[in-house]
Amino acid sequence: MGERFVVVPVDGGGAIAGERERSDAVVSDPAPDTGGSAGGGGAGAEEIEEGEDSVFEPQDPNTVVPILEYNREPNKYGDGVPKENSPFINNTENDKGNSYDGTNMALFEEEMDSNPMVSSLLNKLANYTNLTQGAQEHEEADDDEGSKKKAVKSPQMGTFMGVYLPCLQNILGVILFLRLTWIVGTAGILESLAIVCLCCSCTMLTAISMSAIATNGVVPAGGSYYMISRSLGPEFGGAVGLCFYLGTTFAGSMYILGTIEILLTYIVPKAAIFVAEKKEDQLDALLNNMRVYGTCCLALMAVVVFVGVKYVNKLALVFLACVILSILAIYAGVIKTIFEPPDFPVCMLGNRTLQNLNFDKCLKTDFIDNMTVTTKLWMLFCEGPELNATCNDYFVNNNVTMIQGIPGLTSRVISENMWSEYGPLGMMVENKKLSSLGGSDSAQDIYMPYVVNDITTFFTLLVGIYFPSVTGIMAGSNRSGDLRDAQKSIPVGTILAIATTSVIYVTCVVLFGACIEGVLLRDKFGDSVKGNLVIGTLSWPSPWVIVIGSFFSCCGAGLQSLTGAPRLLQAIARDGIVPFLQVFGHGKANGEPTWALLLTAGICEIGILIASLDAVAPILSMFFLMCYLFVNLACAVQTLLRTPNWRPRFKYYHWALSFLGMSLCLALMFICSWYYAIVAMAIAGCIYKYIEYRGAEKEWGDGIRGLSLNAARYALIRLEEAPPHTKNWRPQVLVLLNVDSDQGVKHPRLLSLTTQLKAGKGLTIVGNVLEGTYLTKDAEAKRAEQNIKSSMSAERTKGFCHVVVSSNLRDGMSHLIQSAGLGGMKHNTVLMAWPGTWRQSNDPQSWKNFIETVRESTAAHHALLVAKNVDSFPTNQDRLGEGTIDVWWVVHDGGMLMLLPFLLRQHKVWRKCKMRIFTVAQMDDNSIQMKKDLQMFLYHLRLDAEVEVVEMHDNDISAFTYEKTLMMEQRSQMLKQMQLSRTEREREAQLIHDRNTASHATINDKAETGPDRVHMTWTKDKLFAERNRNRECNANVAVRDLFNMKPEWESLNQSNVRRMHTAVKLNGVVVNKSQGAHLVLLNMPGPPRNRGGDENYMEFLEVLLEGLNRVLLVRGGGREVITIYS
């Protein structure tokens, strides 16, 4: 809804200035409302200069002060904003011009911008207007020609004129006049009553649900589409809205076909272009005539709608009068049959009904001037006019009789019409009471002038043909903007209209069966009564009352459909939930939906090309039934959820009634036509998935969202009852993501890795910590969250974003690890990037935070994944070729190392990679047996992988290891001197480096002069030579010699030396085997228990990962995550 403010000058005393002054001060707002809250600021406010304060006090009491006059107009483009934007609260843009002066409410003066005074709120509510989005606006625009905006008139329509009569006009129509007598004759009175009761019950239950929805707040024009979309969400709203649009469009086709059928069959039969020379060609000729005349009629109606919608609306009362007069003529004719039945004889040959079109006398021969002559009827069955001519056997053997087509209400014909007379295509309409002798040739009967079934008849077909006669119950809700009290008028008027029409239909079924002969009832086109409309034969004073009335009724209904359907499509297009329909939201300058009208006419033409009213009726039945089904579903869902906003003024509803109505709609869909039902549901399903796929960014407070919340709550409570079994375990990942100073994502490849690891399954939480306080970092946190969500969308990472503002990063990370997730949906795995620049960082907190995160993940029993060189990991668009994922299984971690490659290979990025598993054998291990056992273990795990056992013997600790350990400890000691200035720390680091360099040179000189010494030039090649040489020497002697080589080594921490030794040796083996692998997965050693050695821990990991490109360090969560059992 767009809000508009108009600046109105007020004199010092508060009165509005004179008309001339006001006309000069009012700021015009010619720009159209473009939907949503885009126009919420108002054009008037824009005229205030930038430097001028919008709230001011006049210095001179006579100064004219602009105030803002509020006017709320309906949004011509639907709700185009993702979230509801209320004009009454939190809308500071609209209230900037409202000045506050006084001390009574000074306590609240700072909140006046966001929380207005109650008096202001009530004033806005009093000025709230809601006009229909239909023809009324366009009429005013046409009449006004855009020069001025007309003053808004308050709606004045009551229940009778605004709801009852429009519903009556839309419900009663073509089926009543053209098909109800045929349905009664074919199905019998009892089954016809069942059909009527079934369909009317469906619409009555739907009307109850619709009344509840329509009285739960203001319903703008849009009717069922608005109600369903705002109750069930944009996906259901778009799908059902388009189905309702298609139903309305095909209804236009049906009414046009009805118009042409009345015109060509009952008014001017000679106007037919295609004339059948043979009886068997009559049906095809009729269909072709319907196509030609129907297309012309559609074009004419479309032009009328395009040129002047106001004339269509003004003629609505004329069309309604035709319907009412026709119905009154039927009841008057029924009453007249009691005293004087009309004379409409039906000619019977044996028990067969004859088409009384080409003969005037129901006689075989006639006696004229004392001579026996043959009649026109004789010529139809015999080869010539002679009395001895060869004639049809059945014609010879049976007599011609005449029965009264309308025997009257007191004739007791009702007992004969109680039961059904279904039959196949071509079955002759017969009166079982009359005698009939054999001799019939079925091959020749099709050429004889008998009245026959033009389609195969059965109960479900008749339900589909009849149902359109009870549609039209939404007419009142579509006019809600014109009603004086919509929340009272819509329920009362709609339910009364349905009750009235139900009574009319039930009484008509009974009265038709009680007054009209069965063979005439089953004569669909009135061929047996000289081509008269069957229902017209019953009417008084003349059949032409019904013929003319039904003709204009069908014309009016067709025009109404061609008027309403484009506006419905325009409303859907302007809501923006179906992108490819946006072009149909545009139209003429006055808002007329030109493009939507063209599409409607095109779809309508499809129905006209079908050409058969009986074939088109079930199609639109499907779409209307689907619409009614979702109206009932919307009411039931809202009632069961008991959402706080569900407070309908109409109290006579219940969720059980809504479910009954929904079930009835679904049953009727499949009763009418199971294949049409499947097609209609498939169309709605495709539209639903399309809107869901394109991401309908609408938040309308719909019931499906509330249903999802309830289902989620129930599932979370169930999940928390017990921890997941090993078979159900999958990584629920908390991704710790960093952002830069502009809140941009630093390592988006972490999200790519998450997507490849999860493939859309399980829980993903992307967390980030900002340092500071929430009050000062609120805007930055929102910007960071928005950037992270954008990156997640780009990387197709499905999950949640959680940005935390904390006084320091350490606590923020801890809070995320502890509290992210909800109930049973909590993370069990933490994914983070390796801090690659920790050595260059002047702040030791960068690597200390990393180590503390490792410790806290372990304490929380969460698995940990650390990606090194994460920016070199493949994107989701990459496709890695033949290669390997190498797993180095050093210690058992619960099976995480086995599970992760399997999950990665499910994604198309890693699909072609093979899995290799390396494990380490010590001196006491049987490597051959280890390999067999590991292969058997993988077989039971159903994993395909190559297995290799790497032997690592207990070698002596090399001098290279001691040197690395020494440099590590010296660097640690340097970094601990935090009290030194940065310059002093850099100078001391340089001195240590120079001293080490000099020491290396001295050792190298000594090593060259001593032949028994170990060569200590520490190049890469000599490193491996040194290792091989040490194996040949006694360990104790070698260690003693090494210590003798450099006195500083004696003071080293032996624990650090052993750890460095492991890191160096393991790194050498991994680099040798897996340097060319696409990904290396490796057990991550835990941090030391003593926090004093944290910086040494980082050095160990650096040495362990040296020379490897893509590495994923894995640390288990302390539980088994993979099992051999099913």
XYZ file of C-alpha atoms in Angstrom, residues 512-1099:
588
model
C -38.761 -29.879 -14.324
C -39.135 -33.541 -13.451
C -42.745 -32.999 -12.397
C -43.868 -30.943 -15.417
C -41.909 -32.092 -18.483
C -42.032 -35.427 -20.266
C -38.835 -37.493 -19.906
C -38.094 -37.746 -23.642
C -38.292 -33.949 -23.960
C -36.016 -33.503 -20.942
C -33.379 -35.691 -22.583
C -33.692 -33.751 -25.854
C -30.738 -31.421 -25.339
C -31.397 -29.002 -28.216
C -35.251 -29.210 -28.342
C -35.311 -30.918 -31.765
C -38.551 -32.716 -30.882
C -40.403 -29.425 -30.274
C -39.432 -27.677 -33.494
C -36.071 -26.442 -32.170
C -37.451 -24.608 -29.156
C -35.377 -24.201 -26.003
C -36.717 -26.933 -23.707
C -36.824 -24.711 -20.627
C -38.523 -22.079 -22.799
C -41.434 -24.408 -23.517
C -42.242 -24.341 -19.824
C -42.030 -20.574 -19.358
C -44.791 -18.024 -19.397
C -45.894 -15.948 -21.225
C -43.660 -16.995 -24.130
C -40.583 -19.160 -24.796
C -38.923 -16.027 -26.151
C -38.697 -14.610 -22.619
C -36.248 -17.343 -21.681
C -34.442 -17.306 -25.023
C -33.812 -13.554 -25.005
C -33.128 -13.483 -21.262
C -30.619 -16.321 -21.410
C -28.946 -14.765 -24.473
C -28.323 -11.455 -22.728
C -27.383 -13.255 -19.525
C -24.679 -15.222 -21.345
C -23.458 -12.084 -23.141
C -23.187 -10.224 -19.854
C -21.431 -13.095 -18.094
C -18.939 -13.363 -20.970
C -18.184 -9.650 -20.807
C -17.780 -9.844 -17.028
C -15.289 -12.709 -17.387
C -13.281 -10.813 -20.001
C -13.306 -7.819 -17.661
C -12.364 -9.651 -14.471
C -9.774 -12.155 -15.715
C -7.266 -9.575 -17.087
C -7.440 -7.610 -13.835
C -6.746 -10.740 -11.842
C -3.732 -11.483 -14.049
C -2.611 -7.876 -13.695
C -2.799 -8.140 -9.887
C -0.690 -11.319 -9.937
C 1.828 -9.730 -12.322
C 2.153 -6.595 -10.217
C 2.749 -8.631 -7.081
C 5.968 -9.714 -8.772
C 5.880 -13.341 -7.647
C 5.909 -14.785 -11.186
C 8.711 -12.956 -13.038
C 7.741 -13.939 -16.583
C 4.272 -12.400 -16.081
C 5.545 -8.917 -15.214
C 4.868 -7.622 -18.733
C 1.151 -8.213 -18.113
C 1.208 -5.782 -15.198
C 1.388 -2.864 -17.638
C -1.510 -1.340 -19.502
C -3.014 1.875 -20.743
C -2.428 5.213 -19.047
C -5.589 4.779 -16.991
C -4.473 1.351 -15.771
C -6.470 -0.802 -18.187
C -4.677 -4.183 -18.495
C -4.141 -4.174 -22.263
C -1.542 -6.948 -22.457
C -3.424 -9.070 -19.941
C -6.593 -8.654 -22.042
C -4.746 -9.903 -25.143
C -3.488 -12.991 -23.317
C -6.952 -13.618 -21.879
C -8.507 -13.409 -25.332
C -5.888 -15.852 -26.662
C -6.574 -18.428 -23.936
C -10.307 -17.869 -24.338
C -9.941 -18.692 -28.030
C -8.591 -22.132 -27.068
C -11.856 -22.870 -25.268
C -13.852 -21.613 -28.239
C -11.915 -23.856 -30.624
C -12.963 -26.806 -28.447
C -16.435 -25.579 -29.460
C -18.431 -27.847 -27.152
C -19.955 -26.356 -24.037
C -20.071 -29.835 -22.510
C -16.302 -30.253 -23.038
C -15.318 -26.796 -21.754
C -17.418 -26.937 -18.559
C -15.352 -29.668 -16.818
C -12.129 -27.750 -17.564
C -13.207 -24.631 -15.734
C -14.748 -26.832 -13.012
C -11.239 -28.108 -12.255
C -9.732 -24.663 -11.846
C -12.584 -23.336 -9.711
C -12.570 -26.452 -7.539
C -8.839 -26.081 -6.971
C -9.348 -22.456 -5.976
C -12.136 -23.384 -3.538
C -10.014 -26.222 -2.159
C -7.267 -23.802 -1.158
C -9.712 -21.294 0.326
C -10.887 -24.076 2.650
C -7.300 -25.124 3.336
C -6.336 -21.554 4.201
C -9.168 -21.248 6.721
C -8.426 -24.650 8.271
C -4.703 -23.925 8.621
C -5.273 -20.510 10.179
C -7.851 -21.929 12.594
C -5.681 -24.850 13.712
C -2.567 -22.704 14.107
C -4.485 -20.161 16.200
C -2.217 -17.355 15.082
C -2.690 -14.158 17.109
C -3.810 -12.255 14.015
C -6.604 -14.760 13.274
C -9.619 -12.919 14.682
C -12.478 -13.137 12.134
C -15.644 -11.227 12.884
C -17.596 -14.063 11.271
C -17.783 -16.617 14.069
C -19.755 -19.456 12.481
C -16.816 -21.412 11.127
C -14.880 -24.455 12.267
C -11.755 -26.188 11.031
C -13.734 -29.424 10.575
C -16.117 -27.671 8.163
C -13.164 -26.306 6.228
C -11.574 -29.748 5.993
C -14.898 -31.211 4.897
C -15.179 -28.547 2.199
C -11.589 -29.186 1.111
C -12.200 -32.937 0.910
C -15.400 -32.354 -1.034
C -13.579 -30.128 -3.535
C -10.863 -32.741 -4.030
C -13.447 -35.505 -4.436
C -15.420 -33.449 -6.963
C -12.268 -32.794 -8.975
C -11.707 -36.502 -9.483
C -15.424 -37.227 -9.865
C -15.721 -34.681 -12.683
C -12.688 -35.855 -14.593
C -9.686 -37.596 -13.093
C -7.371 -36.737 -15.985
C -8.382 -33.046 -15.988
C -7.816 -33.044 -12.224
C -4.294 -34.419 -12.643
C -3.517 -31.860 -15.367
C -4.844 -28.981 -13.241
C -2.846 -30.132 -10.214
C 0.264 -30.555 -12.386
C -0.116 -26.987 -13.689
C -0.522 -25.651 -10.145
C 2.435 -27.761 -8.958
C 4.702 -26.473 -11.734
C 3.787 -22.869 -10.970
C 4.359 -23.509 -7.245
C 7.832 -24.987 -7.833
C 8.707 -22.219 -10.282
C 7.839 -19.494 -7.757
C 9.716 -21.405 -5.060
C 12.739 -21.872 -7.342
C 12.869 -18.208 -8.343
C 12.588 -17.271 -4.682
C 9.436 -15.268 -4.027
C 10.804 -12.589 -1.702
C 7.450 -11.909 -0.117
C 6.543 -12.042 3.529
C 2.789 -11.858 3.897
C 2.435 -13.537 7.286
C 0.954 -16.561 5.585
C -0.334 -19.659 7.345
C 2.097 -22.041 5.647
C 4.936 -20.200 7.380
C 3.132 -20.629 10.691
C 2.597 -24.298 9.855
C 6.306 -24.641 9.142
C 7.129 -23.058 12.488
C 4.834 -25.467 14.317
C 6.272 -28.444 12.450
C 9.805 -27.223 13.174
C 9.038 -26.822 16.862
C 7.576 -30.313 17.038
C 10.548 -31.797 15.194
C 13.060 -29.968 17.388
C 11.386 -31.246 20.543
C 11.490 -34.795 19.157
C 15.136 -34.433 18.145
C 16.183 -33.363 21.623
C 14.745 -36.465 23.248
C 17.775 -38.583 22.274
C 21.128 -38.032 20.537
C 21.346 -39.211 16.924
C 22.407 -42.760 16.209
C 25.704 -43.339 14.453
C 23.813 -44.372 11.299
C 22.099 -40.963 11.208
C 25.189 -38.937 11.998
C 26.210 -36.386 9.414
C 28.311 -33.250 9.826
C 26.149 -30.356 11.014
C 28.628 -27.608 10.319
C 29.352 -24.329 12.053
C 31.488 -22.341 9.604
C 33.611 -19.695 11.321
C 33.972 -17.036 8.665
C 36.068 -13.868 8.820
C 35.193 -10.519 7.267
C 37.438 -7.613 6.370
C 37.157 -3.996 7.505
C 34.374 -3.372 4.957
C 32.441 -6.436 6.193
C 33.294 -8.351 3.012
C 33.786 -12.109 3.224
C 37.486 -13.038 3.350
C 37.420 -16.709 2.399
C 34.325 -17.497 0.277
C 35.867 -20.859 -0.675
C 35.047 -22.041 2.843
C 31.414 -21.773 1.787
C 32.179 -23.676 -1.429
C 33.780 -26.455 0.619
C 30.735 -26.510 2.897
C 28.398 -26.849 -0.081
C 30.477 -29.670 -1.539
C 30.611 -31.410 1.814
C 26.909 -31.041 2.620
C 25.183 -31.189 -0.796
C 22.237 -29.305 0.732
C 21.705 -31.867 3.494
C 21.834 -31.298 7.220
C 22.445 -28.086 9.136
C 24.846 -25.313 8.142
C 25.410 -22.259 10.324
C 27.778 -19.586 9.067
C 29.073 -17.604 12.036
C 31.085 -14.429 12.325
C 32.287 -12.343 15.264
C 32.671 -8.571 15.268
C 34.666 -6.924 18.014
C 32.936 -4.152 19.926
C 29.531 -3.528 21.501
C 26.212 -4.240 19.863
C 24.937 -0.711 20.321
C 27.831 0.753 18.319
C 28.273 -2.120 15.836
C 24.617 -2.749 15.012
C 24.825 -1.359 11.467
C 28.107 -3.158 10.748
C 26.664 -6.445 12.020
C 23.669 -6.138 9.698
C 25.916 -5.251 6.771
C 28.178 -8.206 7.522
C 25.171 -10.509 7.764
C 23.867 -9.251 4.427
C 27.266 -9.764 2.760
C 27.589 -13.265 4.186
C 24.094 -14.162 2.977
C 24.983 -12.863 -0.484
C 28.117 -15.022 -0.504
C 26.107 -18.020 0.691
C 23.662 -17.471 -2.147
C 26.491 -17.146 -4.676
C 28.121 -20.349 -3.396
C 24.731 -22.115 -3.124
C 25.246 -22.764 0.568
C 21.909 -23.545 2.178
C 21.925 -22.632 5.820
C 21.705 -19.869 8.396
C 23.842 -16.847 9.134
C 24.703 -15.784 12.666
C 26.734 -12.611 13.322
C 27.743 -11.995 16.953
C 29.112 -8.752 18.361
C 31.383 -9.353 21.346
C 33.870 -7.382 23.416
C 36.648 -9.594 22.042
C 36.958 -12.238 19.333
C 37.887 -14.944 21.815
C 34.615 -14.677 23.738
C 32.597 -14.270 20.554
C 33.941 -17.513 19.107
C 33.223 -19.238 22.392
C 29.636 -17.958 22.388
C 29.108 -19.187 18.837
C 30.467 -22.663 19.569
C 28.339 -22.933 22.698
C 25.050 -21.416 21.594
C 24.687 -21.677 17.806
C 21.742 -23.816 16.759
C 18.564 -24.669 18.596
C 17.518 -27.768 20.490
C 18.386 -30.912 18.589
C 19.440 -28.876 15.541
C 22.872 -27.932 16.841
C 26.176 -28.180 15.063
C 28.522 -31.077 15.716
C 31.372 -29.933 13.480
C 33.344 -26.678 13.315
C 34.942 -25.617 10.021
C 37.516 -22.832 9.911
C 40.433 -21.606 7.822
C 44.061 -21.976 8.827
C 45.503 -18.586 9.916
C 48.101 -18.447 7.169
C 49.556 -15.084 8.191
C 50.025 -15.814 11.877
C 53.824 -15.504 11.676
C 53.653 -12.078 10.013
C 51.027 -10.760 12.429
C 52.196 -8.352 15.126
C 49.258 -9.359 17.312
C 49.677 -12.771 18.931
C 45.913 -12.893 19.535
C 45.398 -14.069 15.927
C 46.912 -17.477 16.579
C 45.923 -17.589 20.246
C 42.245 -17.255 19.237
C 42.741 -20.099 16.764
C 44.186 -22.414 19.411
C 41.485 -21.505 21.927
C 38.857 -22.313 19.287
C 40.490 -25.724 18.821
C 40.421 -26.298 22.592
C 36.793 -25.240 22.946
C 35.666 -27.401 20.020
C 37.349 -30.363 21.698
C 35.786 -29.514 25.057
C 32.348 -29.267 23.432
C 32.900 -32.692 21.771
C 32.633 -31.164 18.321
C 34.571 -32.383 15.330
C 36.950 -29.812 13.875
C 37.953 -29.231 10.260
C 40.772 -26.781 9.462
C 41.356 -25.964 5.785
C 44.864 -24.822 4.842
C 45.263 -22.742 1.665
C 41.480 -22.591 1.495
C 41.553 -20.006 -1.289
C 43.046 -22.649 -3.606
C 40.151 -25.055 -3.026
C 37.907 -25.672 -6.066
C 34.736 -23.669 -6.628
C 31.354 -25.268 -7.192
C 31.751 -24.688 -10.925
C 35.080 -26.549 -11.141
C 35.234 -30.186 -12.183
C 38.362 -31.927 -10.931
C 39.712 -34.531 -13.298
C 41.316 -37.859 -12.498
C 43.102 -37.549 -9.189
C 43.056 -38.690 -5.601
C 41.793 -37.668 -2.198
C 44.475 -38.923 0.196
C 43.547 -39.791 3.762
C 46.369 -40.102 6.296
C 44.887 -42.112 9.116
C 47.385 -41.783 11.928
C 45.112 -42.021 14.977
C 41.521 -43.182 15.254
C 39.101 -40.236 15.392
C 35.740 -41.992 15.297
C 35.752 -42.461 11.530
C 35.620 -38.801 10.442
C 38.559 -39.303 8.070
C 36.670 -42.128 6.338
C 33.342 -40.315 6.127
C 34.510 -36.960 4.764
C 35.951 -38.213 1.431
C 32.791 -40.246 0.839
C 30.644 -37.130 1.356
C 32.887 -34.998 -0.855
C 32.739 -37.522 -3.693
C 28.950 -37.237 -3.749
C 29.415 -33.748 -5.179
C 30.119 -33.304 -8.873
C 33.324 -31.337 -8.140
C 35.043 -34.360 -6.554
C 33.116 -37.170 -8.266
C 35.987 -38.337 -10.483
C 38.523 -38.431 -7.651
C 39.625 -41.741 -6.163
C 40.122 -42.281 -2.475
C 43.437 -43.478 -1.029
C 43.977 -44.329 2.617
C 47.434 -44.308 4.171
C 48.137 -45.547 7.657
C 51.404 -45.592 9.605
C 53.052 -48.776 10.892
C 55.573 -48.727 13.757
C 58.445 -51.115 14.387
C 56.322 -53.639 16.269
C 53.455 -53.640 13.708
C 52.855 -56.281 11.043
C 52.311 -54.015 8.038
C 51.033 -56.829 5.789
C 48.393 -57.865 8.296
C 47.487 -54.212 8.907
C 46.805 -53.748 5.192
C 44.552 -56.828 5.049
C 42.645 -55.753 8.150
C 42.186 -52.238 6.811
C 40.909 -53.526 3.473
C 38.404 -55.754 5.263
C 37.333 -52.836 7.442
C 36.719 -50.656 4.372
C 34.798 -53.500 2.719
C 32.436 -53.677 5.690
C 32.083 -49.889 5.612
C 31.058 -50.139 1.929
C 33.819 -47.706 0.926
C 35.961 -48.049 -2.205
C 39.549 -46.972 -1.574
C 43.140 -47.969 -2.203
C 45.029 -48.924 0.933
C 48.719 -48.391 1.660
C 50.613 -48.957 4.906
C 53.623 -46.661 5.385
C 56.398 -47.909 7.678
C 57.991 -45.315 9.956
C 60.893 -46.767 11.971
C 62.285 -45.254 15.164
C 65.030 -43.126 13.675
C 67.433 -40.953 15.551
C 66.480 -37.338 15.928
C 68.275 -35.394 13.242
C 70.219 -32.209 13.649
C 67.704 -30.543 11.352
C 65.020 -31.281 13.905
C 67.104 -29.813 16.714
C 67.796 -26.726 14.672
C 64.097 -26.202 13.893
C 63.264 -26.671 17.587
C 65.926 -24.166 18.642
C 64.676 -21.522 16.232
C 61.122 -22.131 17.385
C 61.974 -21.669 21.074
C 64.050 -18.584 20.450
C 61.233 -17.021 18.480
C 58.782 -17.883 21.251
C 61.016 -16.234 23.822
C 61.241 -13.147 21.672
C 57.469 -12.864 21.252
C 56.951 -13.162 25.009
C 58.774 -9.904 25.606
C 55.618 -7.916 24.928
C 56.760 -4.996 27.086
C 59.371 -4.058 24.482
C 58.411 -1.600 21.803
C 57.827 -2.790 18.285
C 61.146 -1.304 17.141
C 63.040 -3.014 19.938
C 61.384 -6.345 19.163
C 62.337 -6.086 15.509
C 65.970 -5.180 16.434
C 66.218 -8.102 18.842
C 64.771 -10.488 16.263
C 67.422 -9.320 13.773
C 70.209 -9.855 16.330
C 69.008 -13.391 17.046
C 68.869 -14.099 13.320
C 72.433 -12.773 12.791
C 73.763 -14.762 15.746
C 72.175 -17.953 14.426
C 73.647 -17.315 10.984
C 77.144 -16.878 12.439
C 76.744 -19.993 14.540
C 75.747 -21.999 11.469
C 78.907 -20.895 9.670
C 81.140 -21.937 12.596
C 79.536 -25.362 12.802
C 79.921 -25.902 9.071
C 83.651 -25.079 9.243
C 84.152 -27.503 12.114
C 82.185 -30.176 10.315
C 84.459 -29.956 7.292
C 87.690 -30.324 9.314
C 86.521 -33.247 11.427
C 86.263 -36.469 9.382
C 84.297 -38.263 12.119
C 81.757 -35.529 12.489
C 78.294 -35.520 10.916
C 77.960 -33.193 7.919
C 75.924 -30.209 9.144
C 75.262 -28.185 6.002
C 71.466 -28.261 6.251
C 70.296 -28.465 2.648
C 67.318 -30.551 1.598
C 69.450 -33.281 -0.012
C 71.886 -33.478 2.881
C 68.965 -33.717 5.291
C 67.919 -37.088 3.829
C 71.562 -38.210 3.701
C 71.934 -37.321 7.366
C 68.831 -39.329 8.250
C 70.146 -42.412 6.436
C 73.551 -42.099 8.081
C 72.045 -41.799 11.547
C 70.226 -45.099 11.103
C 73.599 -46.881 10.896
C 74.937 -45.427 14.135
C 74.058 -46.194 17.658
C 71.285 -43.876 18.828
C 72.953 -42.824 22.071
C 76.293 -42.113 20.434
C 74.620 -40.110 17.677
C 72.616 -38.020 20.098
C 75.717 -37.401 22.204
C 77.621 -36.350 19.110
C 74.843 -34.004 18.048
C 74.742 -32.416 21.465
C 78.476 -32.018 21.325
C 78.101 -30.205 18.003
C 76.049 -27.304 19.442
C 75.932 -26.437 23.115
C 72.578 -24.579 22.808
C 70.790 -27.848 22.023
C 71.421 -29.194 25.513
C 68.994 -26.682 26.968
C 66.110 -27.587 24.602
C 62.818 -28.947 25.916
C 62.926 -32.643 25.062
C 59.145 -32.759 24.612
C 59.364 -30.089 21.915
C 62.220 -31.968 20.270
C 60.160 -35.165 20.071
C 57.141 -33.313 18.683
C 59.220 -31.569 16.073
C 60.753 -34.907 15.166
C 57.299 -36.387 14.543
C 56.232 -33.374 12.495
C 59.349 -33.455 10.312
C 59.233 -37.200 9.659
C 55.470 -37.323 9.019
C 55.689 -34.301 6.722
C 58.425 -35.983 4.715
C 56.356 -39.129 4.229
C 53.143 -37.237 3.347
C 54.921 -34.961 0.865
C 56.569 -37.964 -0.745
C 53.285 -39.845 -1.222
C 50.615 -37.171 -1.603
C 52.160 -34.024 -3.018
C 50.171 -34.438 -6.237
C 46.856 -35.286 -4.592
C 43.835 -32.984 -5.097
C 43.202 -32.999 -1.348
C 45.015 -34.363 1.706
C 43.088 -35.214 4.871
C 45.231 -35.543 7.960
C 44.684 -36.106 11.658
C 45.084 -32.841 13.510
C 47.144 -33.174 16.688
C 45.625 -31.517 19.720
C 47.035 -28.391 21.371
C 49.242 -28.797 24.486
C 47.589 -28.841 27.867
C 50.081 -26.227 29.032
C 49.146 -22.928 27.397
C 52.741 -21.786 27.580
C 53.574 -23.877 24.554
C 50.824 -22.571 22.257
C 53.187 -20.810 19.868
C 55.238 -23.995 19.624
C 52.064 -25.862 18.660
C 51.561 -23.544 15.692
C 55.148 -24.196 14.598
